[in-house]
Amino acid sequence: MDETCHYQVFRHSEQTLKRALISKNPALVSQYEKLDAREQQLMKEAFQPTSDLYGPIILQSQSDWIISHPEAPQDFEQFFSNPYRKIPSPEKHSIYLLAIGSLGNTRVISEEYTKWLKGYCEAFFYGMSVKLLEPISVSATRCSFRVNDHTRNLQIHAGHILKFLKKKKPEDAFCVVGVTMIDLYPRDSWNFVFGQASLTDGVGIFSFARYGSDFYSSHYKGTVKKLHKKSSNDYAIFDNYFIPEITSVLLLQSCKTLSHEIGHIFGLRHCQWLTCLMQGSNHLEEADRRPLNLCPICLRKLQCAIGFNIAERYKALVRWIDDADTPRATPKPSCEDNVHLPKPVEAFQDWKEWIMKCLAVLQK
């Protein structure tokens, strides 16, 4: 590990990265060699020290994930041979998204935002079908809730919601993922959690509450002075509860969290090879540093699980970014239903440039 003044560079040798990607197992080596030559060319960027597409993980504080949560790294071979890994099948080929509570300040914003997330997942998990379940209220889940002692905001119990999602799982579901703008906690002793998933049940719940621009500020509008609960079934406090504004940065962070967590359901563990979407994150600032893209090792894992053509997947992601402006109908003051919101994709432009570089390698 190279150490400079404030941060540590977590760098692996070319040999280590090559083995992590290609493996020493003859069957997996020949599987790799059967890949399109241009796809191999892109993946080889993993162990080019001068690559401008991929770089080593940079740790900026002792509270970063790799330092504070030591875990065994997962190479391609370990991913491939994991007997418990969930594999999509023709019968179970759909990712379902379910909004819990409102995601936007109006019904239209909430619906558009869910559609944006759906479109992103269709491109990211290219080849999987992505479907929306009818949105539900917090009370429908019958989950426990509380006010956080430190931040004084409302929180709902992640584990209870996972149990609820397991019951709601359609026949053709590979997984069902709940998304919410309300903060989560996994158990009474924990402060909060960004999300939680059960890989065996193929369910997950993720909150975007802390990505709101002023969550950590003293004037955050979601603070609750006192929790007046008439009974454990009294969910009235969630009516008109504060929802942050959907900005481009919030959309980017939501897409990042969603694709990272669904990646886990596919069996991808936290990445410790290169800068990658699948790196663990222990705090908001570290989550921000994580890129939207998978490193070649994690990309090979996902490709092996779903079977997509890498160039086609990248083109689909570019289309999602470019398709920012759904046609605007003339807004009528009385009816919010005709208003189409332009998708706020400004924050995705750097990533689009990065994808174009990858496509250039793939189209040589």
Coordinates of C-alpha atoms in Angstrom, one line a residue:
M1 CA 0.0 0.0 0.0
D2 CA 1.5 3.3 -1.0
E3 CA 1.1 6.1 1.5
T4 CA 1.2 9.7 0.7
C5 CA 0.6 12.7 2.9
H6 CA -3.2 12.2 3.5
Y7 CA -4.3 9.1 1.8
Q8 CA -3.4 5.6 1.0
V9 CA -3.3 4.0 -2.4
F10 CA -4.5 0.4 -2.3
R11 CA -2.6 -1.0 -5.3
H12 CA -2.4 -4.6 -6.5
S13 CA 0.2 -6.1 -8.8
E14 CA -0.6 -6.7 -12.4
Q15 CA -0.3 -10.5 -11.7
T16 CA -2.8 -10.3 -8.9
L17 CA -5.4 -8.4 -10.9
K18 CA -4.9 -10.7 -13.9
R19 CA -5.6 -13.8 -11.7
A20 CA -8.6 -12.1 -10.1
L21 CA -10.1 -11.4 -13.5
I22 CA -9.1 -14.4 -15.6
S23 CA -8.4 -17.1 -12.9
K24 CA -6.0 -20.0 -13.0
N25 CA -8.8 -22.5 -13.5
P26 CA -8.5 -23.9 -17.1
A27 CA -12.3 -24.0 -17.6
L28 CA -12.6 -20.4 -16.6
V29 CA -9.6 -19.3 -18.6
S30 CA -11.1 -20.9 -21.7
Q31 CA -14.5 -19.2 -20.9
Y32 CA -12.6 -15.9 -20.8
E33 CA -10.9 -16.6 -24.1
K34 CA -14.2 -17.3 -25.7
L35 CA -15.3 -13.7 -25.0
D36 CA -15.3 -11.2 -27.9
A37 CA -11.7 -10.1 -28.5
R38 CA -12.8 -6.4 -28.0
E39 CA -14.4 -7.3 -24.7
Q40 CA -11.1 -8.9 -23.6
Q41 CA -9.3 -5.8 -24.8
L42 CA -11.4 -3.6 -22.4
M43 CA -11.1 -6.1 -19.5
K44 CA -7.3 -6.1 -19.9
E45 CA -7.4 -2.4 -18.9
A46 CA -7.7 -3.8 -15.3
F47 CA -4.0 -4.6 -15.2
Q48 CA -2.6 -1.8 -17.4
P49 CA -0.9 0.5 -14.8
T50 CA -1.3 3.5 -17.1
S51 CA -5.0 2.9 -17.8
D52 CA -7.1 6.0 -17.8
L53 CA -10.3 3.9 -17.4
Y54 CA -9.5 2.1 -14.1
G55 CA -7.3 3.0 -11.2
P56 CA -6.4 1.7 -7.7
I57 CA -8.6 2.3 -4.7
I58 CA -7.7 5.4 -2.8
L59 CA -8.4 5.4 1.0
Q60 CA -8.8 8.8 2.5
S61 CA -9.5 8.1 6.2
Q62 CA -9.3 5.4 8.8
S63 CA -13.1 5.2 8.8
D64 CA -13.1 4.1 5.1
W65 CA -14.7 0.7 4.5
I66 CA -11.7 -1.5 3.7
I67 CA -9.9 -0.4 6.9
S68 CA -12.9 -0.5 9.2
H69 CA -14.6 -3.7 7.8
P70 CA -11.8 -6.1 6.8
E71 CA -13.3 -8.9 4.7
A72 CA -11.9 -11.5 2.2
P73 CA -11.8 -10.2 -1.4
Q74 CA -13.8 -12.1 -4.0
D75 CA -12.2 -12.8 -7.4
F76 CA -14.0 -14.0 -10.5
E77 CA -13.4 -17.7 -9.7
Q78 CA -14.8 -17.4 -6.1
F79 CA -17.8 -15.6 -7.5
F80 CA -18.4 -18.2 -10.2
S81 CA -18.0 -21.2 -7.9
N82 CA -20.1 -19.9 -5.0
P83 CA -22.8 -22.6 -4.5
Y84 CA -25.3 -20.1 -2.9
R85 CA -25.2 -17.5 -5.6
K86 CA -28.6 -16.6 -7.0
I87 CA -28.7 -17.0 -10.8
P88 CA -31.4 -15.5 -13.0
S89 CA -33.4 -18.1 -15.0
P90 CA -36.0 -17.8 -17.8
E91 CA -38.7 -18.3 -15.1
K92 CA -37.1 -15.8 -12.6
H93 CA -35.8 -13.0 -14.8
S94 CA -37.5 -9.9 -13.4
I95 CA -36.2 -7.2 -11.0
Y96 CA -39.1 -5.6 -9.3
L97 CA -39.0 -2.1 -7.8
L98 CA -41.5 -1.0 -5.1
A99 CA -41.8 2.6 -3.8
I100 CA -42.6 2.7 -0.1
G101 CA -44.1 6.1 0.9
S102 CA -43.9 9.0 -1.5
L103 CA -40.6 9.6 -3.3
G104 CA -41.4 13.1 -4.5
N105 CA -43.3 16.1 -3.3
T106 CA -46.1 15.4 -5.8
R107 CA -47.5 12.2 -7.2
V108 CA -46.1 13.0 -10.6
I109 CA -42.6 13.6 -9.3
S110 CA -42.8 10.4 -7.4
E111 CA -44.0 8.4 -10.4
E112 CA -41.4 9.9 -12.8
Y113 CA -38.6 9.3 -10.3
T114 CA -39.5 5.6 -10.0
K115 CA -39.6 5.4 -13.8
W116 CA -36.1 7.0 -14.0
L117 CA -34.8 4.4 -11.6
K118 CA -36.5 1.6 -13.6
G119 CA -34.9 2.8 -16.8
Y120 CA -31.5 3.0 -15.2
C121 CA -31.8 -0.6 -13.8
E122 CA -32.9 -1.9 -17.3
A123 CA -29.7 -0.4 -18.8
F124 CA -27.3 -1.3 -15.9
F125 CA -28.6 -4.9 -15.6
Y126 CA -29.0 -5.1 -19.4
G127 CA -31.0 -8.2 -20.4
M128 CA -33.0 -8.4 -17.2
S129 CA -36.6 -7.3 -17.2
V130 CA -37.4 -4.5 -14.7
K131 CA -41.0 -4.0 -13.5
L132 CA -42.7 -1.6 -11.1
L133 CA -45.0 -2.8 -8.3
E134 CA -47.9 -0.5 -7.3
P135 CA -46.4 2.0 -4.7
I136 CA -47.5 1.5 -1.1
S137 CA -47.7 3.6 2.1
V138 CA -45.5 2.9 5.1
S139 CA -48.5 1.7 7.1
A140 CA -49.1 -1.1 4.6
T141 CA -45.8 -2.7 5.6
R142 CA -46.7 -2.7 9.4
C143 CA -43.1 -2.0 10.2
S144 CA -41.8 -0.6 13.5
F145 CA -40.6 3.0 13.4
R146 CA -38.8 5.5 15.7
V147 CA -37.3 8.9 15.9
N148 CA -33.4 8.8 15.7
D149 CA -31.9 10.0 19.0
H150 CA -29.1 11.9 17.3
T151 CA -30.6 13.3 14.0
R152 CA -34.2 13.5 15.3
N153 CA -35.6 12.2 12.0
L154 CA -38.1 9.4 11.4
Q155 CA -36.8 6.0 10.7
I156 CA -38.4 2.7 9.7
H157 CA -37.2 -0.8 10.5
A158 CA -35.4 -2.4 7.5
G159 CA -35.7 -6.0 8.7
H160 CA -39.5 -5.7 9.0
I161 CA -39.7 -4.4 5.5
L162 CA -37.6 -7.2 4.1
K163 CA -40.1 -9.7 5.7
F164 CA -43.0 -7.8 4.1
L165 CA -41.2 -7.8 0.6
K166 CA -40.6 -11.5 0.8
K167 CA -44.4 -12.0 1.1
K168 CA -45.0 -9.6 -1.9
K169 CA -42.6 -11.4 -4.2
P170 CA -44.1 -12.2 -7.6
E171 CA -43.6 -15.7 -9.2
D172 CA -41.2 -14.5 -11.9
A173 CA -39.1 -12.3 -9.6
F174 CA -35.4 -12.6 -9.5
C175 CA -35.5 -10.0 -6.7
V176 CA -37.8 -7.4 -5.2
V177 CA -36.3 -4.1 -4.1
G178 CA -38.0 -1.5 -2.0
V179 CA -37.0 2.1 -2.3
T180 CA -37.9 4.9 0.1
M181 CA -37.2 8.5 1.1
I182 CA -37.5 7.6 4.8
D183 CA -34.3 6.8 6.7
L184 CA -33.8 3.1 7.8
Y185 CA -32.4 1.4 10.9
P186 CA -31.6 -2.4 11.1
R187 CA -31.9 -2.8 14.9
D188 CA -32.4 -0.7 18.0
S189 CA -28.7 -0.4 18.8
W190 CA -27.8 0.9 15.3
N191 CA -27.8 4.6 14.3
F192 CA -28.9 4.0 10.7
V193 CA -28.3 2.0 7.6
F194 CA -28.4 3.1 3.9
G195 CA -29.9 -0.3 2.9
Q196 CA -30.2 -3.9 3.7
A197 CA -30.7 -7.0 1.6
S198 CA -31.3 -10.7 2.1
L199 CA -29.5 -12.5 -0.7
T200 CA -31.2 -15.9 0.0
D201 CA -34.7 -14.4 -0.2
G202 CA -33.8 -12.0 -3.1
V203 CA -35.2 -8.9 -1.4
G204 CA -33.7 -5.5 -0.5
I205 CA -34.7 -2.2 0.9
F206 CA -32.8 1.1 0.3
S207 CA -33.3 4.6 1.5
F208 CA -32.2 7.8 -0.3
A209 CA -33.1 10.0 2.7
R210 CA -29.5 10.9 3.6
Y211 CA -28.7 11.9 0.0
G212 CA -31.0 15.0 0.4
S213 CA -28.8 18.1 0.2
D214 CA -29.5 19.3 3.8
F215 CA -30.0 16.0 5.7
Y216 CA -27.0 16.8 8.0
S217 CA -27.7 20.5 8.4
S218 CA -29.4 22.2 11.5
H219 CA -32.3 23.4 9.3
Y220 CA -33.2 20.0 8.0
K221 CA -37.0 19.9 7.6
G222 CA -37.4 16.2 8.5
T223 CA -36.6 16.6 12.2
V224 CA -39.4 15.5 14.6
K225 CA -39.7 17.3 17.9
K226 CA -41.5 14.4 19.7
L227 CA -43.0 11.2 18.6
H228 CA -46.7 11.1 19.6
K229 CA -47.8 7.5 18.9
K230 CA -51.3 6.6 20.0
S231 CA -50.4 3.0 19.3
S232 CA -47.8 0.9 17.4
N233 CA -50.3 1.0 14.5
D234 CA -50.4 4.8 14.4
Y235 CA -48.7 5.7 11.2
A236 CA -50.3 9.2 10.9
I237 CA -46.8 10.9 11.4
F238 CA -45.8 9.7 7.9
D239 CA -48.6 11.6 6.2
N240 CA -47.0 14.7 4.6
Y241 CA -43.6 13.8 6.1
F242 CA -40.7 15.8 4.6
I243 CA -39.3 14.6 1.2
P244 CA -36.1 16.1 -0.2
E245 CA -36.1 17.7 -3.6
I246 CA -35.1 15.4 -6.5
T247 CA -31.9 17.0 -7.8
S248 CA -29.5 15.5 -10.4
V249 CA -27.0 14.6 -7.6
L250 CA -29.8 12.8 -5.6
L251 CA -30.8 10.9 -8.8
L252 CA -27.1 9.9 -9.3
Q253 CA -26.7 8.7 -5.7
S254 CA -30.0 6.8 -5.9
C255 CA -28.9 5.0 -9.1
K256 CA -25.5 4.3 -7.5
T257 CA -27.0 2.8 -4.3
L258 CA -29.6 0.8 -6.2
S259 CA -27.1 -0.8 -8.7
H260 CA -24.6 -1.5 -5.9
E261 CA -27.2 -3.2 -3.7
I262 CA -28.8 -5.2 -6.5
G263 CA -25.2 -6.2 -7.5
H264 CA -25.0 -7.9 -4.1
I265 CA -28.2 -9.9 -4.8
F266 CA -26.5 -11.2 -7.9
G267 CA -23.7 -12.5 -5.7
L268 CA -21.1 -9.7 -6.2
R269 CA -19.3 -9.0 -2.9
H270 CA -17.6 -5.8 -2.0
C271 CA -14.8 -5.0 -4.5
Q272 CA -11.3 -4.6 -3.2
W273 CA -9.5 -4.7 -6.6
L274 CA -9.9 -1.3 -8.3
T275 CA -12.1 1.8 -8.0
C276 CA -15.5 0.4 -8.6
L277 CA -19.2 0.8 -7.8
M278 CA -19.0 -2.4 -5.7
Q279 CA -16.5 -0.9 -3.2
G280 CA -18.0 -0.8 0.3
S281 CA -18.8 2.6 1.8
N282 CA -18.9 3.4 5.5
H283 CA -20.1 7.0 5.2
L284 CA -21.7 9.5 2.8
E285 CA -18.4 11.1 1.6
E286 CA -17.0 7.6 0.7
A287 CA -20.2 6.7 -1.1
D288 CA -19.8 9.9 -3.1
R289 CA -16.3 8.9 -4.2
R290 CA -17.4 5.6 -5.5
P291 CA -17.8 5.6 -9.3
L292 CA -21.0 4.5 -11.1
N293 CA -19.1 1.9 -13.1
L294 CA -17.9 -1.6 -12.4
C295 CA -14.3 -2.5 -12.6
P296 CA -13.5 -5.3 -15.2
I297 CA -13.5 -8.0 -12.5
C298 CA -17.0 -7.1 -11.3
L299 CA -18.1 -6.5 -14.9
R300 CA -17.1 -10.0 -15.8
K301 CA -19.1 -11.3 -12.8
L302 CA -22.2 -9.5 -13.8
Q303 CA -21.8 -10.4 -17.5
C304 CA -21.4 -14.1 -16.5
A305 CA -24.7 -13.8 -14.4
I306 CA -26.8 -12.1 -17.0
G307 CA -25.1 -12.8 -20.3
F308 CA -25.1 -9.3 -22.0
N309 CA -22.9 -7.9 -24.7
I310 CA -20.8 -5.3 -23.0
A311 CA -21.0 -2.7 -25.8
E312 CA -24.8 -3.1 -26.0
R313 CA -25.1 -2.5 -22.3
Y314 CA -22.9 0.6 -22.5
K315 CA -25.0 2.0 -25.4
A316 CA -28.2 1.4 -23.3
L317 CA -26.6 3.4 -20.4
V318 CA -25.7 6.3 -22.8
R319 CA -29.3 6.2 -24.2
W320 CA -30.7 6.5 -20.6
I321 CA -28.5 9.6 -20.0
D322 CA -29.3 11.1 -23.4
D323 CA -33.0 10.6 -23.0
A324 CA -33.3 13.4 -20.5
D325 CA -36.2 15.3 -21.9
T326 CA -39.5 13.5 -22.0
P327 CA -41.9 15.6 -24.1
R328 CA -43.5 18.3 -22.1
A329 CA -47.3 18.6 -22.4
T330 CA -48.8 22.1 -21.7
P331 CA -49.3 22.2 -18.0
K332 CA -52.8 22.9 -17.0
P333 CA -53.1 24.6 -13.6
S334 CA -55.8 22.2 -12.4
C335 CA -54.2 19.0 -13.6
E336 CA -50.6 17.9 -12.7
D337 CA -50.9 14.7 -14.6
N338 CA -49.9 16.1 -18.0
V339 CA -46.6 17.6 -16.8
H340 CA -43.6 15.6 -17.9
L341 CA -40.5 16.4 -15.9
P342 CA -37.1 16.5 -17.7
K343 CA -34.8 13.9 -16.2
P344 CA -32.0 15.7 -14.3
V345 CA -29.0 14.1 -15.8
E346 CA -26.4 16.9 -15.5
A347 CA -24.5 14.9 -12.8
F348 CA -24.1 11.9 -15.2
Q349 CA -22.2 13.7 -17.9
D350 CA -18.7 12.8 -16.7
W351 CA -19.7 9.2 -16.5
K352 CA -21.1 9.4 -20.1
E353 CA -17.7 10.6 -21.3
W354 CA -16.1 7.6 -19.5
I355 CA -18.5 5.2 -21.1
M356 CA -17.7 6.7 -24.6
K357 CA -14.0 5.9 -23.9
C358 CA -15.0 2.3 -23.2
L359 CA -17.1 2.1 -26.3
A360 CA -14.1 3.4 -28.3
V361 CA -12.0 0.4 -27.0
L362 CA -15.0 -1.9 -27.8
Q363 CA -15.4 -0.6 -31.3
K364 CA -11.8 -0.6 -32.4

